[in-house]
GROMACS .gro file of C-alpha atoms in nm:
model
  291
    1UNK     CA    1   2.454   4.654  -8.229
    2UNK     CA    2   2.518   4.938  -8.476
    3UNK     CA    3   2.178   5.077  -8.584
    4UNK     CA    4   2.078   5.280  -8.887
    5UNK     CA    5   2.273   5.600  -8.797
    6UNK     CA    6   2.596   5.406  -8.732
    7UNK     CA    7   2.562   5.202  -9.051
    8UNK     CA    8   2.478   5.517  -9.253
    9UNK     CA    9   2.787   5.689  -9.110
   10UNK     CA   10   3.006   5.398  -9.225
   11UNK     CA   11   2.847   5.393  -9.569
   12UNK     CA   12   2.910   5.766  -9.614
   13UNK     CA   13   3.272   5.712  -9.514
   14UNK     CA   14   3.303   5.426  -9.766
   15UNK     CA   15   3.170   5.640 -10.050
   16UNK     CA   16   3.432   5.897  -9.966
   17UNK     CA   17   3.724   5.651  -9.911
   18UNK     CA   18   3.695   5.347 -10.134
   19UNK     CA   19   3.470   5.401 -10.438
   20UNK     CA   20   3.680   5.362 -10.749
   21UNK     CA   21   3.936   5.137 -10.582
   22UNK     CA   22   3.987   4.771 -10.680
   23UNK     CA   23   3.982   4.481 -10.440
   24UNK     CA   24   4.316   4.295 -10.439
   25UNK     CA   25   4.240   4.016 -10.190
   26UNK     CA   26   4.080   3.908  -9.863
   27UNK     CA   27   4.174   3.754  -9.530
   28UNK     CA   28   3.982   3.618  -9.236
   29UNK     CA   29   4.072   3.431  -8.912
   30UNK     CA   30   3.714   3.300  -8.884
   31UNK     CA   31   3.592   3.117  -9.196
   32UNK     CA   32   3.230   3.130  -9.077
   33UNK     CA   33   3.233   3.506  -9.134
   34UNK     CA   34   3.190   3.447  -9.508
   35UNK     CA   35   2.841   3.295  -9.554
   36UNK     CA   36   2.818   3.242  -9.930
   37UNK     CA   37   3.154   3.098 -10.029
   38UNK     CA   38   3.468   2.931  -9.905
   39UNK     CA   39   3.746   3.182  -9.844
   40UNK     CA   40   3.936   3.062 -10.156
   41UNK     CA   41   3.638   3.093 -10.381
   42UNK     CA   42   3.543   3.426 -10.226
   43UNK     CA   43   3.891   3.562 -10.298
   44UNK     CA   44   3.874   3.442 -10.660
   45UNK     CA   45   3.529   3.598 -10.704
   46UNK     CA   46   3.620   3.947 -10.571
   47UNK     CA   47   3.983   3.979 -10.688
   48UNK     CA   48   4.020   4.269 -10.929
   49UNK     CA   49   3.669   4.399 -10.905
   50UNK     CA   50   3.621   4.771 -10.875
   51UNK     CA   51   3.409   4.921 -10.595
   52UNK     CA   52   3.137   5.124 -10.774
   53UNK     CA   53   2.935   5.254 -10.482
   54UNK     CA   54   2.851   5.196 -10.118
   55UNK     CA   55   2.492   5.197  -9.988
   56UNK     CA   56   2.293   5.019  -9.726
   57UNK     CA   57   1.965   4.835  -9.657
   58UNK     CA   58   1.863   4.860  -9.293
   59UNK     CA   59   2.181   4.753  -9.107
   60UNK     CA   60   2.341   4.581  -9.406
   61UNK     CA   61   2.636   4.757  -9.575
   62UNK     CA   62   2.648   4.697  -9.949
   63UNK     CA   63   2.940   4.745 -10.185
   64UNK     CA   64   2.838   4.726 -10.549
   65UNK     CA   65   3.129   4.583 -10.751
   66UNK     CA   66   3.212   4.572 -11.120
   67UNK     CA   67   3.089   4.266 -11.300
   68UNK     CA   68   2.744   4.269 -11.144
   69UNK     CA   69   2.843   4.155 -10.791
   70UNK     CA   70   2.752   4.306 -10.454
   71UNK     CA   71   2.946   4.251 -10.130
   72UNK     CA   72   2.723   4.268  -9.828
   73UNK     CA   73   2.846   4.307  -9.464
   74UNK     CA   74   2.634   4.291  -9.151
   75UNK     CA   75   2.836   4.409  -8.853
   76UNK     CA   76   2.602   4.237  -8.607
   77UNK     CA   77   2.628   4.294  -8.232
   78UNK     CA   78   2.983   4.406  -8.180
   79UNK     CA   79   3.133   4.464  -8.528
   80UNK     CA   80   3.239   4.778  -8.697
   81UNK     CA   81   3.417   4.838  -9.028
   82UNK     CA   82   3.748   5.025  -9.032
   83UNK     CA   83   3.963   5.181  -9.302
   84UNK     CA   84   4.336   5.154  -9.234
   85UNK     CA   85   4.645   4.942  -9.260
   86UNK     CA   86   4.730   4.624  -9.072
   87UNK     CA   87   5.012   4.366  -9.071
   88UNK     CA   88   4.888   4.011  -9.095
   89UNK     CA   89   5.094   3.713  -8.973
   90UNK     CA   90   4.883   3.397  -9.002
   91UNK     CA   91   4.594   3.463  -8.774
   92UNK     CA   92   4.762   3.749  -8.594
   93UNK     CA   93   4.679   4.107  -8.692
   94UNK     CA   94   4.838   4.427  -8.569
   95UNK     CA   95   4.787   4.791  -8.679
   96UNK     CA   96   5.039   4.932  -8.920
   97UNK     CA   97   4.949   5.295  -8.864
   98UNK     CA   98   4.922   5.531  -8.568
   99UNK     CA   99   4.598   5.683  -8.444
  100UNK     CA  100   4.273   5.549  -8.300
  101UNK     CA  101   4.287   5.228  -8.503
  102UNK     CA  102   4.593   5.142  -8.297
  103UNK     CA  103   4.524   5.318  -7.965
  104UNK     CA  104   4.154   5.233  -7.909
  105UNK     CA  105   4.120   4.872  -7.774
  106UNK     CA  106   3.775   4.837  -7.936
  107UNK     CA  107   3.946   4.852  -8.275
  108UNK     CA  108   4.183   4.565  -8.223
  109UNK     CA  109   3.961   4.261  -8.293
  110UNK     CA  110   4.016   4.236  -8.670
  111UNK     CA  111   3.844   3.925  -8.808
  112UNK     CA  112   3.810   4.006  -9.179
  113UNK     CA  113   4.014   4.221  -9.420
  114UNK     CA  114   3.966   4.342  -9.778
  115UNK     CA  115   4.290   4.451  -9.943
  116UNK     CA  116   4.248   4.763 -10.162
  117UNK     CA  117   4.444   4.886 -10.466
  118UNK     CA  118   4.567   5.203 -10.289
  119UNK     CA  119   4.751   5.000 -10.020
  120UNK     CA  120   4.479   5.052  -9.755
  121UNK     CA  121   4.242   4.789  -9.622
  122UNK     CA  122   3.890   4.754  -9.493
  123UNK     CA  123   3.895   4.562  -9.167
  124UNK     CA  124   3.600   4.429  -8.963
  125UNK     CA  125   3.671   4.455  -8.591
  126UNK     CA  126   3.439   4.212  -8.419
  127UNK     CA  127   3.508   4.086  -8.069
  128UNK     CA  128   3.222   3.837  -8.071
  129UNK     CA  129   3.273   3.707  -8.425
  130UNK     CA  130   2.911   3.738  -8.516
  131UNK     CA  131   2.967   3.961  -8.823
  132UNK     CA  132   2.858   3.821  -9.161
  133UNK     CA  133   2.983   3.870  -9.514
  134UNK     CA  134   2.785   3.774  -9.829
  135UNK     CA  135   2.865   3.801 -10.196
  136UNK     CA  136   2.590   3.781 -10.457
  137UNK     CA  137   2.455   3.913 -10.782
  138UNK     CA  138   2.368   4.283 -10.763
  139UNK     CA  139   2.031   4.224 -10.926
  140UNK     CA  140   1.946   3.949 -10.676
  141UNK     CA  141   2.048   4.098 -10.338
  142UNK     CA  142   1.688   4.077 -10.219
  143UNK     CA  143   1.729   3.700 -10.212
  144UNK     CA  144   2.025   3.710  -9.975
  145UNK     CA  145   1.953   3.618  -9.614
  146UNK     CA  146   1.653   3.824  -9.492
  147UNK     CA  147   1.702   4.137  -9.706
  148UNK     CA  148   1.394   4.088  -9.922
  149UNK     CA  149   1.171   4.076  -9.613
  150UNK     CA  150   1.290   4.396  -9.453
  151UNK     CA  151   1.054   4.680  -9.375
  152UNK     CA  152   1.068   5.030  -9.537
  153UNK     CA  153   1.355   5.270  -9.482
  154UNK     CA  154   1.241   5.530  -9.223
  155UNK     CA  155   1.439   5.814  -9.395
  156UNK     CA  156   1.305   5.737  -9.738
  157UNK     CA  157   1.080   6.005  -9.885
  158UNK     CA  158   0.822   5.733  -9.954
  159UNK     CA  159   0.803   5.661  -9.578
  160UNK     CA  160   0.521   5.909  -9.515
  161UNK     CA  161   0.307   5.957  -9.207
  162UNK     CA  162   0.020   5.784  -9.386
  163UNK     CA  163   0.249   5.484  -9.461
  164UNK     CA  164   0.368   5.477  -9.102
  165UNK     CA  165   0.013   5.480  -8.963
  166UNK     CA  166  -0.088   5.208  -9.205
  167UNK     CA  167   0.200   4.987  -9.080
  168UNK     CA  168   0.118   5.051  -8.716
  169UNK     CA  169  -0.252   4.985  -8.755
  170UNK     CA  170  -0.170   4.637  -8.888
  171UNK     CA  171   0.044   4.551  -8.583
  172UNK     CA  172  -0.031   4.441  -8.230
  173UNK     CA  173   0.205   4.445  -7.932
  174UNK     CA  174   0.435   4.672  -7.735
  175UNK     CA  175   0.535   4.980  -7.923
  176UNK     CA  176   0.910   4.955  -7.849
  177UNK     CA  177   0.922   4.600  -7.985
  178UNK     CA  178   0.727   4.701  -8.296
  179UNK     CA  179   0.965   4.988  -8.369
  180UNK     CA  180   1.262   4.749  -8.332
  181UNK     CA  181   1.117   4.488  -8.566
  182UNK     CA  182   1.329   4.511  -8.885
  183UNK     CA  183   1.045   4.360  -9.088
  184UNK     CA  184   0.822   4.647  -8.986
  185UNK     CA  185   1.064   4.941  -9.008
  186UNK     CA  186   1.428   4.891  -9.110
  187UNK     CA  187   1.721   4.995  -8.893
  188UNK     CA  188   1.578   5.108  -8.557
  189UNK     CA  189   1.718   4.925  -8.254
  190UNK     CA  190   1.744   4.950  -7.880
  191UNK     CA  191   1.913   5.286  -7.861
  192UNK     CA  192   1.699   5.487  -8.097
  193UNK     CA  193   1.363   5.331  -8.003
  194UNK     CA  194   1.426   5.459  -7.649
  195UNK     CA  195   1.519   5.800  -7.779
  196UNK     CA  196   1.230   5.829  -8.016
  197UNK     CA  197   0.973   5.736  -7.753
  198UNK     CA  198   1.132   5.978  -7.495
  199UNK     CA  199   1.093   6.267  -7.738
  200UNK     CA  200   0.741   6.155  -7.843
  201UNK     CA  201   0.632   6.121  -7.479
  202UNK     CA  202   0.513   5.764  -7.524
  203UNK     CA  203   0.580   5.482  -7.276
  204UNK     CA  204   0.772   5.190  -7.436
  205UNK     CA  205   0.523   4.940  -7.290
  206UNK     CA  206   0.219   5.101  -7.459
  207UNK     CA  207   0.022   4.871  -7.690
  208UNK     CA  208   0.068   4.996  -8.046
  209UNK     CA  209  -0.292   4.917  -8.132
  210UNK     CA  210  -0.409   5.159  -7.862
  211UNK     CA  211  -0.199   5.458  -7.968
  212UNK     CA  212  -0.391   5.763  -8.086
  213UNK     CA  213  -0.335   5.927  -8.426
  214UNK     CA  214  -0.172   6.217  -8.248
  215UNK     CA  215   0.071   5.983  -8.063
  216UNK     CA  216   0.159   5.803  -8.385
  217UNK     CA  217   0.223   6.139  -8.554
  218UNK     CA  218   0.465   6.234  -8.272
  219UNK     CA  219   0.647   5.900  -8.299
  220UNK     CA  220   0.677   5.939  -8.676
  221UNK     CA  221   0.812   6.294  -8.639
  222UNK     CA  222   1.078   6.187  -8.396
  223UNK     CA  223   1.179   5.876  -8.596
  224UNK     CA  224   1.291   6.118  -8.866
  225UNK     CA  225   1.435   6.377  -8.626
  226UNK     CA  226   1.639   6.138  -8.405
  227UNK     CA  227   1.783   5.930  -8.691
  228UNK     CA  228   1.897   6.240  -8.874
  229UNK     CA  229   2.034   6.392  -8.553
  230UNK     CA  230   2.228   6.070  -8.478
  231UNK     CA  231   2.373   6.053  -8.831
  232UNK     CA  232   2.488   6.413  -8.790
  233UNK     CA  233   2.663   6.305  -8.468
  234UNK     CA  234   2.825   6.010  -8.654
  235UNK     CA  235   2.642   5.760  -8.436
  236UNK     CA  236   2.667   5.629  -8.080
  237UNK     CA  237   2.997   5.500  -7.947
  238UNK     CA  238   2.890   5.419  -7.599
  239UNK     CA  239   2.980   5.056  -7.666
  240UNK     CA  240   3.179   4.889  -7.947
  241UNK     CA  241   3.091   5.109  -8.250
  242UNK     CA  242   3.347   5.341  -8.402
  243UNK     CA  243   3.354   5.535  -8.729
  244UNK     CA  244   3.536   5.411  -9.039
  245UNK     CA  245   3.848   5.596  -8.917
  246UNK     CA  246   3.822   5.432  -8.573
  247UNK     CA  247   3.696   5.742  -8.400
  248UNK     CA  248   3.413   5.797  -8.158
  249UNK     CA  249   3.068   5.903  -8.272
  250UNK     CA  250   2.902   6.164  -8.052
  251UNK     CA  251   2.540   6.072  -8.001
  252UNK     CA  252   2.606   5.913  -7.662
  253UNK     CA  253   2.664   6.271  -7.538
  254UNK     CA  254   2.322   6.377  -7.663
  255UNK     CA  255   2.092   6.093  -7.560
  256UNK     CA  256   1.801   6.156  -7.328
  257UNK     CA  257   1.694   5.809  -7.215
  258UNK     CA  258   1.906   5.519  -7.330
  259UNK     CA  259   2.120   5.379  -7.046
  260UNK     CA  260   2.053   5.682  -6.822
  261UNK     CA  261   1.879   5.483  -6.550
  262UNK     CA  262   1.834   5.687  -6.231
  263UNK     CA  263   1.920   6.020  -6.383
  264UNK     CA  264   1.684   6.316  -6.374
  265UNK     CA  265   1.477   6.363  -6.688
  266UNK     CA  266   1.620   6.633  -6.909
  267UNK     CA  267   1.275   6.783  -6.957
  268UNK     CA  268   1.306   6.893  -6.592
  269UNK     CA  269   0.957   6.756  -6.521
  270UNK     CA  270   1.049   6.601  -6.191
  271UNK     CA  271   1.082   6.257  -6.345
  272UNK     CA  272   1.374   6.014  -6.342
  273UNK     CA  273   1.481   5.772  -6.606
  274UNK     CA  274   1.357   5.419  -6.526
  275UNK     CA  275   1.455   5.086  -6.682
  276UNK     CA  276   1.234   4.788  -6.767
  277UNK     CA  277   1.299   4.471  -6.971
  278UNK     CA  278   1.085   4.435  -7.286
  279UNK     CA  279   1.117   4.115  -7.482
  280UNK     CA  280   1.468   4.054  -7.345
  281UNK     CA  281   1.580   4.408  -7.425
  282UNK     CA  282   1.611   4.704  -7.192
  283UNK     CA  283   1.375   4.999  -7.221
  284UNK     CA  284   1.462   5.338  -7.067
  285UNK     CA  285   1.197   5.601  -7.013
  286UNK     CA  286   1.093   5.900  -6.802
  287UNK     CA  287   0.863   5.823  -6.510
  288UNK     CA  288   0.657   6.144  -6.560
  289UNK     CA  289   0.617   6.270  -6.917
  290UNK     CA  290   0.605   5.941  -7.104
  291UNK     CA  291   0.245   5.818  -7.088
   0.00000   0.00000   0.00000
């Protein structure tokens, strides 16, 4: 699933590409994608509205529209938003432009399209069809789905070390699972929890209530560091995710733990990367320096 760095990369691309454009229509081959309206009503509601800005909350992409509406997209497990051109024939979609949107097979599963006033489109490629689209009042987005219950944004200036320690001291359980809980901290998933804990030198199976202040400070430091580094790399394209242009992110070439089972630890400490299952999700860690 795209995590905070991947979603932030998409949002930055949207602010560059689509702000100021009007929405001219919509299409989907999977009516369940749109959660708040029927397709016909959805099209009536969004037609002619101008895109004012793109932002995000956790892994939710938000497009504020004229007239006090906000379009919300959650890409879910296998979805990623693309900016390009497609030809639509009933439920069949094919790229109408050259480049990675056409050549990369991970970009071919277009399930939802927004038509834009400049002739381009926003398309949601989603092989598993789990992506969700919502439309609501801008001043009431907190009421949509789970948004109002989400934890703080880890890159927000208000997310201080003191705030992080306060959150952690109220929790019990395995530290990897706590970091991945969107109602504790927004936007950290399987990839970046592994990476954060590798850098911090903390075993994913450690109980959060038993971590020292020093260990919490290290985790906090590397939450900020890793998320910023991954955004700079335009995310991780080891699996389905691609940028808005359909290109690869680069963080998969920088990772230290995630899906590197059996490889030597890059700290050159004599350890190897091991894998365990934590709450149904894989955890990757060094057998030596993570304690």
